[in-house]
GROMACS .gro file of C-alpha atoms in nm:
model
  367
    1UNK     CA    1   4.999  10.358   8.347
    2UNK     CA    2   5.327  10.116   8.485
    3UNK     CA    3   5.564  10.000   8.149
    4UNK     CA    4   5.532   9.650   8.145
    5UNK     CA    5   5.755   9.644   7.851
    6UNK     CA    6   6.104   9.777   7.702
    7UNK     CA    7   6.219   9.584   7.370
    8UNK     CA    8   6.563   9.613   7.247
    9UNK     CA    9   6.658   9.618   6.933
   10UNK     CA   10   7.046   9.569   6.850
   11UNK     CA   11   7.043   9.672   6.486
   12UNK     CA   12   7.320   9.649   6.227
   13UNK     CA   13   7.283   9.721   5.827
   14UNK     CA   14   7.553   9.723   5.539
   15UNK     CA   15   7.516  10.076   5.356
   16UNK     CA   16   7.689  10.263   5.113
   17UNK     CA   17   7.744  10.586   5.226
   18UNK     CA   18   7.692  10.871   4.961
   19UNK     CA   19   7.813  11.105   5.159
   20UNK     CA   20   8.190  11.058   5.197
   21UNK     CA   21   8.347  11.260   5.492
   22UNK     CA   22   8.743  11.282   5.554
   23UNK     CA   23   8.658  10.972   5.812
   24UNK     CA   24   8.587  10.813   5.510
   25UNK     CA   25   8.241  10.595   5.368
   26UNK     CA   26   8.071  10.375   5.628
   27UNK     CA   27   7.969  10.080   5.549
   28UNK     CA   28   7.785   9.951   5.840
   29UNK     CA   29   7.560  10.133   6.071
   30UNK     CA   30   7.458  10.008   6.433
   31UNK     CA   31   7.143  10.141   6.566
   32UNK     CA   32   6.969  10.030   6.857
   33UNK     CA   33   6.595  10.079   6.890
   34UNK     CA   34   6.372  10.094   7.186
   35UNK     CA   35   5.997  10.055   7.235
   36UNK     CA   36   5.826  10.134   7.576
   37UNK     CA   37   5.470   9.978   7.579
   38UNK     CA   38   5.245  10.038   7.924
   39UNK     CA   39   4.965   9.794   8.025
   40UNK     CA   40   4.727  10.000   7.844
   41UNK     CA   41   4.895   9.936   7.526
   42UNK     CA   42   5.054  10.299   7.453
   43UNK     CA   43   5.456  10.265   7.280
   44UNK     CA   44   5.687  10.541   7.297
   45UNK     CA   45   5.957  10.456   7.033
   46UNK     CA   46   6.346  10.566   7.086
   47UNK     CA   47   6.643  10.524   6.873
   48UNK     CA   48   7.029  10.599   6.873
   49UNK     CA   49   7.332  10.529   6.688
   50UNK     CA   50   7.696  10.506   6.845
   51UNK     CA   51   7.867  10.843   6.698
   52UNK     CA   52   8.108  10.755   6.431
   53UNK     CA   53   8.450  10.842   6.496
   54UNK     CA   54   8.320  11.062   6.791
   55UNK     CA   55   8.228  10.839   7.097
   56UNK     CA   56   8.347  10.522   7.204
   57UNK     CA   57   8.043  10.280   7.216
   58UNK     CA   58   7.918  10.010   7.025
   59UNK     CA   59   7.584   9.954   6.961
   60UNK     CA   60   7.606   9.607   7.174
   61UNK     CA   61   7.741   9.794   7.474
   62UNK     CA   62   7.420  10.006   7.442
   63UNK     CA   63   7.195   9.736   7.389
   64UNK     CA   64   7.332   9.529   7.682
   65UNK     CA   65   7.295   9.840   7.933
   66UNK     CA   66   6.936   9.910   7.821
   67UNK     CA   67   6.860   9.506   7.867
   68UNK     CA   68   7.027   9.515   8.256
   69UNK     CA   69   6.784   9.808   8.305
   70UNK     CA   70   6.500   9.618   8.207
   71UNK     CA   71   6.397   9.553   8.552
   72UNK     CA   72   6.447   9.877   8.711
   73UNK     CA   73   6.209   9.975   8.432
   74UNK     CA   74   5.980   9.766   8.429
   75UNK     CA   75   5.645   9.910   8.650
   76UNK     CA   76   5.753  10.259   8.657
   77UNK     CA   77   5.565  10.540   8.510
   78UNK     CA   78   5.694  10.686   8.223
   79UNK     CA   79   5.719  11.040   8.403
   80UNK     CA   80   5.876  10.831   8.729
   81UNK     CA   81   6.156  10.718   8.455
   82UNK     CA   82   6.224  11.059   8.362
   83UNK     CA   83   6.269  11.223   8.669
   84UNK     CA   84   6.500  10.957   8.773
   85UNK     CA   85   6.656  10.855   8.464
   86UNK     CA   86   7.021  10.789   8.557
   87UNK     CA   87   6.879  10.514   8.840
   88UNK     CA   88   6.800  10.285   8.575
   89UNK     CA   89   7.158  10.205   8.426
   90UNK     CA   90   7.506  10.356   8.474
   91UNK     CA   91   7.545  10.529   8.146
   92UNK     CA   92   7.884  10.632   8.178
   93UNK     CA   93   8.041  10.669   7.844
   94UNK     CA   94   7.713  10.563   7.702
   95UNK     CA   95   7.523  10.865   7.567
   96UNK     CA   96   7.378  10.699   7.339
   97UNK     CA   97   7.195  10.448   7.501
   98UNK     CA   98   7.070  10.670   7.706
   99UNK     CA   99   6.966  10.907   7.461
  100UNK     CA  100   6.749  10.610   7.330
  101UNK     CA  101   6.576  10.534   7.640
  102UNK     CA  102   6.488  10.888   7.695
  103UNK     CA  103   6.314  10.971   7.376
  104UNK     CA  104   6.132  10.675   7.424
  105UNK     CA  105   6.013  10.726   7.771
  106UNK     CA  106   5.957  11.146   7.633
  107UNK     CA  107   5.736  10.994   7.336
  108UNK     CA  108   5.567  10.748   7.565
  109UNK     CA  109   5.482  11.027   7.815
  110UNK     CA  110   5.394  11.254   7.600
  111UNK     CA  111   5.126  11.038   7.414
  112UNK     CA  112   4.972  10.983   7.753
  113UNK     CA  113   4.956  11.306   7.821
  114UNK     CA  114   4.841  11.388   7.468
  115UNK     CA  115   5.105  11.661   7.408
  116UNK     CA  116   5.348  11.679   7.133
  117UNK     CA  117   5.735  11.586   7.212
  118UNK     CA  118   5.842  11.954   7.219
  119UNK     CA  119   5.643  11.975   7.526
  120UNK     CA  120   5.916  11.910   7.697
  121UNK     CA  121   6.153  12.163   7.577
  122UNK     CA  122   5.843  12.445   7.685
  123UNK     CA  123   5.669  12.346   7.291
  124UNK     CA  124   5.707  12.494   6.964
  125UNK     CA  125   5.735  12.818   6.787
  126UNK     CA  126   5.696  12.718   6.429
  127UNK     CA  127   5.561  12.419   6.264
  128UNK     CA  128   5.837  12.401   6.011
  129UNK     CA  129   6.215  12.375   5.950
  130UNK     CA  130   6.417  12.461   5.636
  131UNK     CA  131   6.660  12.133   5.579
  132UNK     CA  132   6.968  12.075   5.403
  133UNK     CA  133   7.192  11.784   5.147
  134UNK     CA  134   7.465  11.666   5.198
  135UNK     CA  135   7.719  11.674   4.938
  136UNK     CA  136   8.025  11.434   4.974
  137UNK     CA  137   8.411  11.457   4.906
  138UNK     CA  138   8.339  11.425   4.542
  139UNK     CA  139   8.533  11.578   4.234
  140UNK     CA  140   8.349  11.939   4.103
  141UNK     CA  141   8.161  11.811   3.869
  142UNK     CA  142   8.028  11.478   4.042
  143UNK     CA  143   7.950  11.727   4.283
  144UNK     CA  144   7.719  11.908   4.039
  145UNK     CA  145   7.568  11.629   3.949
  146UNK     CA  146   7.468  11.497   4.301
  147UNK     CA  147   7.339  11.849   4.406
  148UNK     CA  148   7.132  11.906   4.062
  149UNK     CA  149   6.825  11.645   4.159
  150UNK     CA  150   6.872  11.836   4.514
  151UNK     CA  151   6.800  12.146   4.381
  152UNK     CA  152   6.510  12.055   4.172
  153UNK     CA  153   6.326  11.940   4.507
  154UNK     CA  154   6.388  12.241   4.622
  155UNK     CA  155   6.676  12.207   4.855
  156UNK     CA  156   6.811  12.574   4.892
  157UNK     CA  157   7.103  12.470   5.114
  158UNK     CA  158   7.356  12.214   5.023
  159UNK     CA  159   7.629  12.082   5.261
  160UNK     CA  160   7.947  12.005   5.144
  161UNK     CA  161   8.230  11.826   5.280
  162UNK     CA  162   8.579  11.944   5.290
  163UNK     CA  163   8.916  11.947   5.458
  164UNK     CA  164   9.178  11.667   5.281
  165UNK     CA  165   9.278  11.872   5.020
  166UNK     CA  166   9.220  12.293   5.056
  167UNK     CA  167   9.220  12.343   4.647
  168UNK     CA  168   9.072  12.111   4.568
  169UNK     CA  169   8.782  12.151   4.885
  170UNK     CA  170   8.797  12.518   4.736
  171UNK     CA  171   8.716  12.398   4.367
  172UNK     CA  172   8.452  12.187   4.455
  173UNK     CA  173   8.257  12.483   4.574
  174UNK     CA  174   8.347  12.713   4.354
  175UNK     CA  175   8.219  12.456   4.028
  176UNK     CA  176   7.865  12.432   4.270
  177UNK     CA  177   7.831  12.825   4.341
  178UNK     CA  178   7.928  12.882   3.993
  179UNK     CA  179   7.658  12.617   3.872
  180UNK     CA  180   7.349  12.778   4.134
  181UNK     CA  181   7.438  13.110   4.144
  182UNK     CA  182   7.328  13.281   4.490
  183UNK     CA  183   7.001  13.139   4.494
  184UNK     CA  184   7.177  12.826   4.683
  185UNK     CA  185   7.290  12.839   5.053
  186UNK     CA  186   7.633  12.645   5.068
  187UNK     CA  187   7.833  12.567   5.354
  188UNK     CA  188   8.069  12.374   5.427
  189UNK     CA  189   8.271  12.079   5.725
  190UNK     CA  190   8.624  11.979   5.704
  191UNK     CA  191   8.561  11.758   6.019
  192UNK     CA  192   8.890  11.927   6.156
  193UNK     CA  193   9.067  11.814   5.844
  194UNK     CA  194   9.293  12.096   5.791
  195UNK     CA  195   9.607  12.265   5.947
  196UNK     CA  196   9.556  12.584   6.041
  197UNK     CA  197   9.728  12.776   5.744
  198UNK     CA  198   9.538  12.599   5.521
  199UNK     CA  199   9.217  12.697   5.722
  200UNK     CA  200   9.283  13.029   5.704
  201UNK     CA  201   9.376  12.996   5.311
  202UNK     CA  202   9.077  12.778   5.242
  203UNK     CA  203   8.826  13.064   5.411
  204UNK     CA  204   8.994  13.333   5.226
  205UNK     CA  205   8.882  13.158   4.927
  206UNK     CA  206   8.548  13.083   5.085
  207UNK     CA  207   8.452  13.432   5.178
  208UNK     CA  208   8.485  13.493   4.803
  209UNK     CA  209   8.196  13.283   4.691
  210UNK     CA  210   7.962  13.395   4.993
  211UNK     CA  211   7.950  13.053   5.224
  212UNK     CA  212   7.722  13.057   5.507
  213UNK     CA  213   7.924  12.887   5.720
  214UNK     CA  214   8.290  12.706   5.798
  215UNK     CA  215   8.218  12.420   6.013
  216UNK     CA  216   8.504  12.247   6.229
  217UNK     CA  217   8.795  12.398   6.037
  218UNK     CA  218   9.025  12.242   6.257
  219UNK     CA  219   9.027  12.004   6.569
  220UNK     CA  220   9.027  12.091   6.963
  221UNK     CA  221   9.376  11.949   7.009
  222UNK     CA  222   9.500  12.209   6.795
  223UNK     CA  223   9.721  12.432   7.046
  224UNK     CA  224   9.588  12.738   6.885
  225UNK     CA  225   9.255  12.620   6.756
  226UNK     CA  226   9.053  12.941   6.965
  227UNK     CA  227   9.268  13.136   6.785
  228UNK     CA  228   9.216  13.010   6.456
  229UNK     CA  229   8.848  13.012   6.522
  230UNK     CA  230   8.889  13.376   6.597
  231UNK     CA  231   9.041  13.481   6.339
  232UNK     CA  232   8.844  13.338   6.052
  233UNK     CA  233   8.507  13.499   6.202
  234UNK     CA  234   8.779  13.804   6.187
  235UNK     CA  235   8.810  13.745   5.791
  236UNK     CA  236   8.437  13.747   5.762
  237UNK     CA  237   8.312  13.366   5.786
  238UNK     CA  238   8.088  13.249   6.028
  239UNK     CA  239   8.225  12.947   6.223
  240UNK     CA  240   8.020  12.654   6.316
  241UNK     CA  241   8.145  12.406   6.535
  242UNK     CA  242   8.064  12.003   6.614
  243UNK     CA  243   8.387  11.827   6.714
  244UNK     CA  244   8.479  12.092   6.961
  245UNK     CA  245   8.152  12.048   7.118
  246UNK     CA  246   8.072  11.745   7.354
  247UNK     CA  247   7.853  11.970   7.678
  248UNK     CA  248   7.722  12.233   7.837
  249UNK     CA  249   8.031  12.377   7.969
  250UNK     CA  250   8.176  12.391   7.611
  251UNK     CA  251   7.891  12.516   7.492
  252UNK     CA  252   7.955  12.824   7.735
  253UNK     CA  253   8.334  12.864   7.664
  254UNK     CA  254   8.322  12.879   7.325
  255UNK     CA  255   8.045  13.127   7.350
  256UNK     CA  256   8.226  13.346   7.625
  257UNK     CA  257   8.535  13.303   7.366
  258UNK     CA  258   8.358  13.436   7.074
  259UNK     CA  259   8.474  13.110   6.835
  260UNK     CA  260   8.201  13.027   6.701
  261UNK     CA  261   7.860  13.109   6.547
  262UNK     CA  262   7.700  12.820   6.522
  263UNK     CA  263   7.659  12.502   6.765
  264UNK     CA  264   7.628  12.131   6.605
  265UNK     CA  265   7.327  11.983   6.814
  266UNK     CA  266   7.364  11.592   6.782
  267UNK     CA  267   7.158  11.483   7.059
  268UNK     CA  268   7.372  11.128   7.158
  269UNK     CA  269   7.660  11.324   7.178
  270UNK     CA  270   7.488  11.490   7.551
  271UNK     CA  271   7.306  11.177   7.678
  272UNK     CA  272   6.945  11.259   7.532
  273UNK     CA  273   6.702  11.511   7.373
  274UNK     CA  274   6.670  11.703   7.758
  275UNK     CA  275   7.069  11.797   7.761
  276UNK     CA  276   7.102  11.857   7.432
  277UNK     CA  277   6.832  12.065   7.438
  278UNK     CA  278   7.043  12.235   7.747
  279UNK     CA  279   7.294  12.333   7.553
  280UNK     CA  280   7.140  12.414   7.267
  281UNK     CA  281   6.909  12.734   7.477
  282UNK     CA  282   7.348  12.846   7.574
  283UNK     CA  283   7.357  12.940   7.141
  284UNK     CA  284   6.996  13.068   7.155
  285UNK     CA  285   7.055  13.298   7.417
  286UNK     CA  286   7.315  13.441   7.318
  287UNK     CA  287   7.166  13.567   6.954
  288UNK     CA  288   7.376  13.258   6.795
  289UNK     CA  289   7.217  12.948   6.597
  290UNK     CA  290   7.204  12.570   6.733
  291UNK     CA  291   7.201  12.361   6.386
  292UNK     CA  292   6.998  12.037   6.460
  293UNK     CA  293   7.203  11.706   6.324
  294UNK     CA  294   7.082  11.350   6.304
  295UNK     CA  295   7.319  11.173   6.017
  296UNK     CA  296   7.280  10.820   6.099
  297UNK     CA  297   6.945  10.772   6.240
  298UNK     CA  298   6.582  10.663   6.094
  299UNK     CA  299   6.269  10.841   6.130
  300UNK     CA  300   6.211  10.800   6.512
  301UNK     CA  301   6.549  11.007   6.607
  302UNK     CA  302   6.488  11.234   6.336
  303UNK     CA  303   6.138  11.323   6.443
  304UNK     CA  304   6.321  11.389   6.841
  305UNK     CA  305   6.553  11.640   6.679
  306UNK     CA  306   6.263  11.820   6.473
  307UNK     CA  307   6.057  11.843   6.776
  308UNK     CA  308   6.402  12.047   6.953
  309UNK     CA  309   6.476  12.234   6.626
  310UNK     CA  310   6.092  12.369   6.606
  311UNK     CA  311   6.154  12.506   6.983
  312UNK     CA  312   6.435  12.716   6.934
  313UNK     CA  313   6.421  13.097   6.922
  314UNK     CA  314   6.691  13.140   6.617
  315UNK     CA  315   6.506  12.960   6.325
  316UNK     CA  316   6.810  13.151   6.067
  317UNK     CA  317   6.925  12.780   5.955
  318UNK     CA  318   6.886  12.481   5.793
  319UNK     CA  319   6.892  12.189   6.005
  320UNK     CA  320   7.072  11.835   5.883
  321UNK     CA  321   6.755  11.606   5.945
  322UNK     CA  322   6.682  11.465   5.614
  323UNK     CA  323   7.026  11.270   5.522
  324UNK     CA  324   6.842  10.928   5.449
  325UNK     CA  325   7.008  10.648   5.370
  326UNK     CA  326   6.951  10.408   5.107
  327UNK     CA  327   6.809  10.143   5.327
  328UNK     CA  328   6.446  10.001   5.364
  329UNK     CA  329   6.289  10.261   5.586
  330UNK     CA  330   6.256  10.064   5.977
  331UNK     CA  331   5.984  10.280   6.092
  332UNK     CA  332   5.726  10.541   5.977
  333UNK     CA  333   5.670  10.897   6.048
  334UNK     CA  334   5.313  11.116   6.046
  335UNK     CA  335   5.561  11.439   5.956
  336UNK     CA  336   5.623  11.562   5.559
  337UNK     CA  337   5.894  11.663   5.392
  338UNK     CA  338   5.840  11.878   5.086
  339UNK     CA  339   5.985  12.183   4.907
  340UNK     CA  340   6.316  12.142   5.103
  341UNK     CA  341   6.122  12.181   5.433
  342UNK     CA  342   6.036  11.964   5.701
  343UNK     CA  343   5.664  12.003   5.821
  344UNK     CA  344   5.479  11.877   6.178
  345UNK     CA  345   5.183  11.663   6.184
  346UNK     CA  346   4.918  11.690   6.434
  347UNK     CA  347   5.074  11.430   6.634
  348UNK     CA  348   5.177  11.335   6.954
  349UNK     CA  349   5.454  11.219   7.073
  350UNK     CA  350   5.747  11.292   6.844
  351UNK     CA  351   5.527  11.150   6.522
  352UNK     CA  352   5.702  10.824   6.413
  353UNK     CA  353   5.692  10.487   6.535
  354UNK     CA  354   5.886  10.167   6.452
  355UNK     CA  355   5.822   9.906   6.236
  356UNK     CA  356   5.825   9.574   6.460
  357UNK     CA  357   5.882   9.337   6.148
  358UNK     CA  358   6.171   9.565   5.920
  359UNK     CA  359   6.317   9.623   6.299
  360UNK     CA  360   6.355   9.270   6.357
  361UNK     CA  361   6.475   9.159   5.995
  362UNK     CA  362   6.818   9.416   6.054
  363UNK     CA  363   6.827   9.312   6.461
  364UNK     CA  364   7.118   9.081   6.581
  365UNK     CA  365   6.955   9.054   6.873
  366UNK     CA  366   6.596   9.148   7.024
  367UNK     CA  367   6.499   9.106   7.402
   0.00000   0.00000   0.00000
């Protein structure tokens, strides 16, 4: 059936993040929501967030573009609007507006179709994902006491942030290995925080405690970054990357280079759940792991990168799709997550939908 509908949602909530990065705390988050509705009634629900510190947008750029697309929208199928996406707006610089439209007009398709949102990456291949916490730039033994109530729900991964001071990084997960003992998975992100002889100190200290992984040790526009990327796998620490990774074609040099292990798959960062799921196959096939991330977002984003992370062939890590935020949940999901794991419904779409009333209390604008 034709949409006869697309609601925007321009959303913006004050937060206090727990999870302090070297970018620092943020303190308010812009999300914009979108709901498809056809004239039989059927939603498909999509959601982004402007990348922090990563991309250039603001949630009322992405909210405007989806609005001027309204009436391109408006009386197409929901598969017309897929295979012709990139008619309805320029998204230029916008990836995440567009990644917002397309899970919506994925989840809309794919509940009148009656499949489940992984359809479209060829389905799924497990019905559940291991998930990790996220640990702030805390001191050790705030740290401890964070992770503790993690640990009890049965979080077996914990991810800890890192690069503004090496030693002091280093102590923080020494105090946490020392307090879980190798029972707990810990690895760790500097965000590109460090130089590179202090990357190369920090993972000799690392490699002592048995981290999974070293994520971002330093940033692209580091002359010798490659190398340093190189050489750390050398020492005998996998590398994951997220700031050196913004497409396809990175995706395939950094492969070809041999820097890294591990891909950071934050789906606004490649213009929707279809390219990111693109580059995500370039780590699968070549025997390396794409790690699922969705920081910012509520359940309906979430739910899009669970539906990618149960399709992948390497299933060796735990994804980053349960960092809630303290905030009165905007929509609801049909998935569980229990026992550190995050488990599909018999659902389809991608599971969640919004909440029309809690969506409009945070909006600054609705159209």
């Amino acid at each position: 059936m034709p949409i006869q509908e697309m609601t925007v949602w321009d959303t913006a909530v004050e937060v206090a993040q727990g999870s302090r990065n070297r970018y620092g705390g943020a303190t308010t988050l812009e999300r914009v929501v979108v709901r498809l509705t056809d004239d039989d009634g059927a939603e498909g629900w999509g959601e982004a967030a402007p990348l922090m510190y990563i991309t250039k947008e603001t949630g009322s750029d992405m909210a405007a573009t989806l609005r001027g697309a309204t009436p391109r929208i408006r009386g197409q199928e929901a598969d017309e609007l897929l295979a012709a996406l990139d008619d309805a707006a320029d998204f230029t610089g916008l990836g995440a507006a567009r990644t917002a439209l397309e899970i919506a007009a994925i989840d809309l398709a794919a509940k009148i179709n009656e499949t489940p949102f992984s359809h479209v990456f060829g389905g799924h291949k497990r019905t559940s994902v291991a998930l990790d916490a996220p640990i702030g730039l805390l001191p050790p033994d705030e740290a401890v006491r964070k992770a503790e109530p993690l640990v009890d729900k049965v979080i077996t991964t914990l991810k800890v942030k890192s690069g503004v001071d090496a030693e002091a990084d280093a102590e923080r997960l020494v105090r946490l290995r020392e307090r879980f003992g190798p029972g707990i998975k810990l690895r760790t992100d500097a965000n590109g925080g460090f130089t590179p002889e202090e990357a190369l100190w920090f993972t000799d200290r690392m490699v002592e405690i048995d981290l999974e992984h070293f994520e971002q040790p330093v940033l692209p526009s580091e002359e010798k970054h490659i190398d340093v990327f190189r050489e750390i796998r050398a020492r005998g620490m996998q590398v994951a990357l997220d700031e050196s990774l913004f497409s396809i074609d990175d995706a395939r040099r950094l492969v070809d280079m041999e820097a890294c292990d591990i891909g950071l798959i934050k789906i606004a960062k490649f213009g929707g759940p279809r390219n990111a799921w693109e580059v995500a196959r370039v780590f699968d096939a070549a025997g390396k792991s794409a790690l699922l991330s969705s920081p910012y977002e509520s359940y309906i984003a979430k739910s899009a990168g669970f539906a990618l992370a149960l399709s992948l062939e390497n299933a060796d890590r735990a994804h980053e799709l349960a960092h809630l935020l303290d905030e009165e949940p905007y929509a609801a999901w049909s998935h569980s997550i229990s026992n550190g794991k995050f488990t599909l419904a018999d659902a389809t779409g991608h599971g969640a939908v919004g909440i029309p009333a809690r969506v409009e209390k945070i909006a600054r604008t609705t159209v």
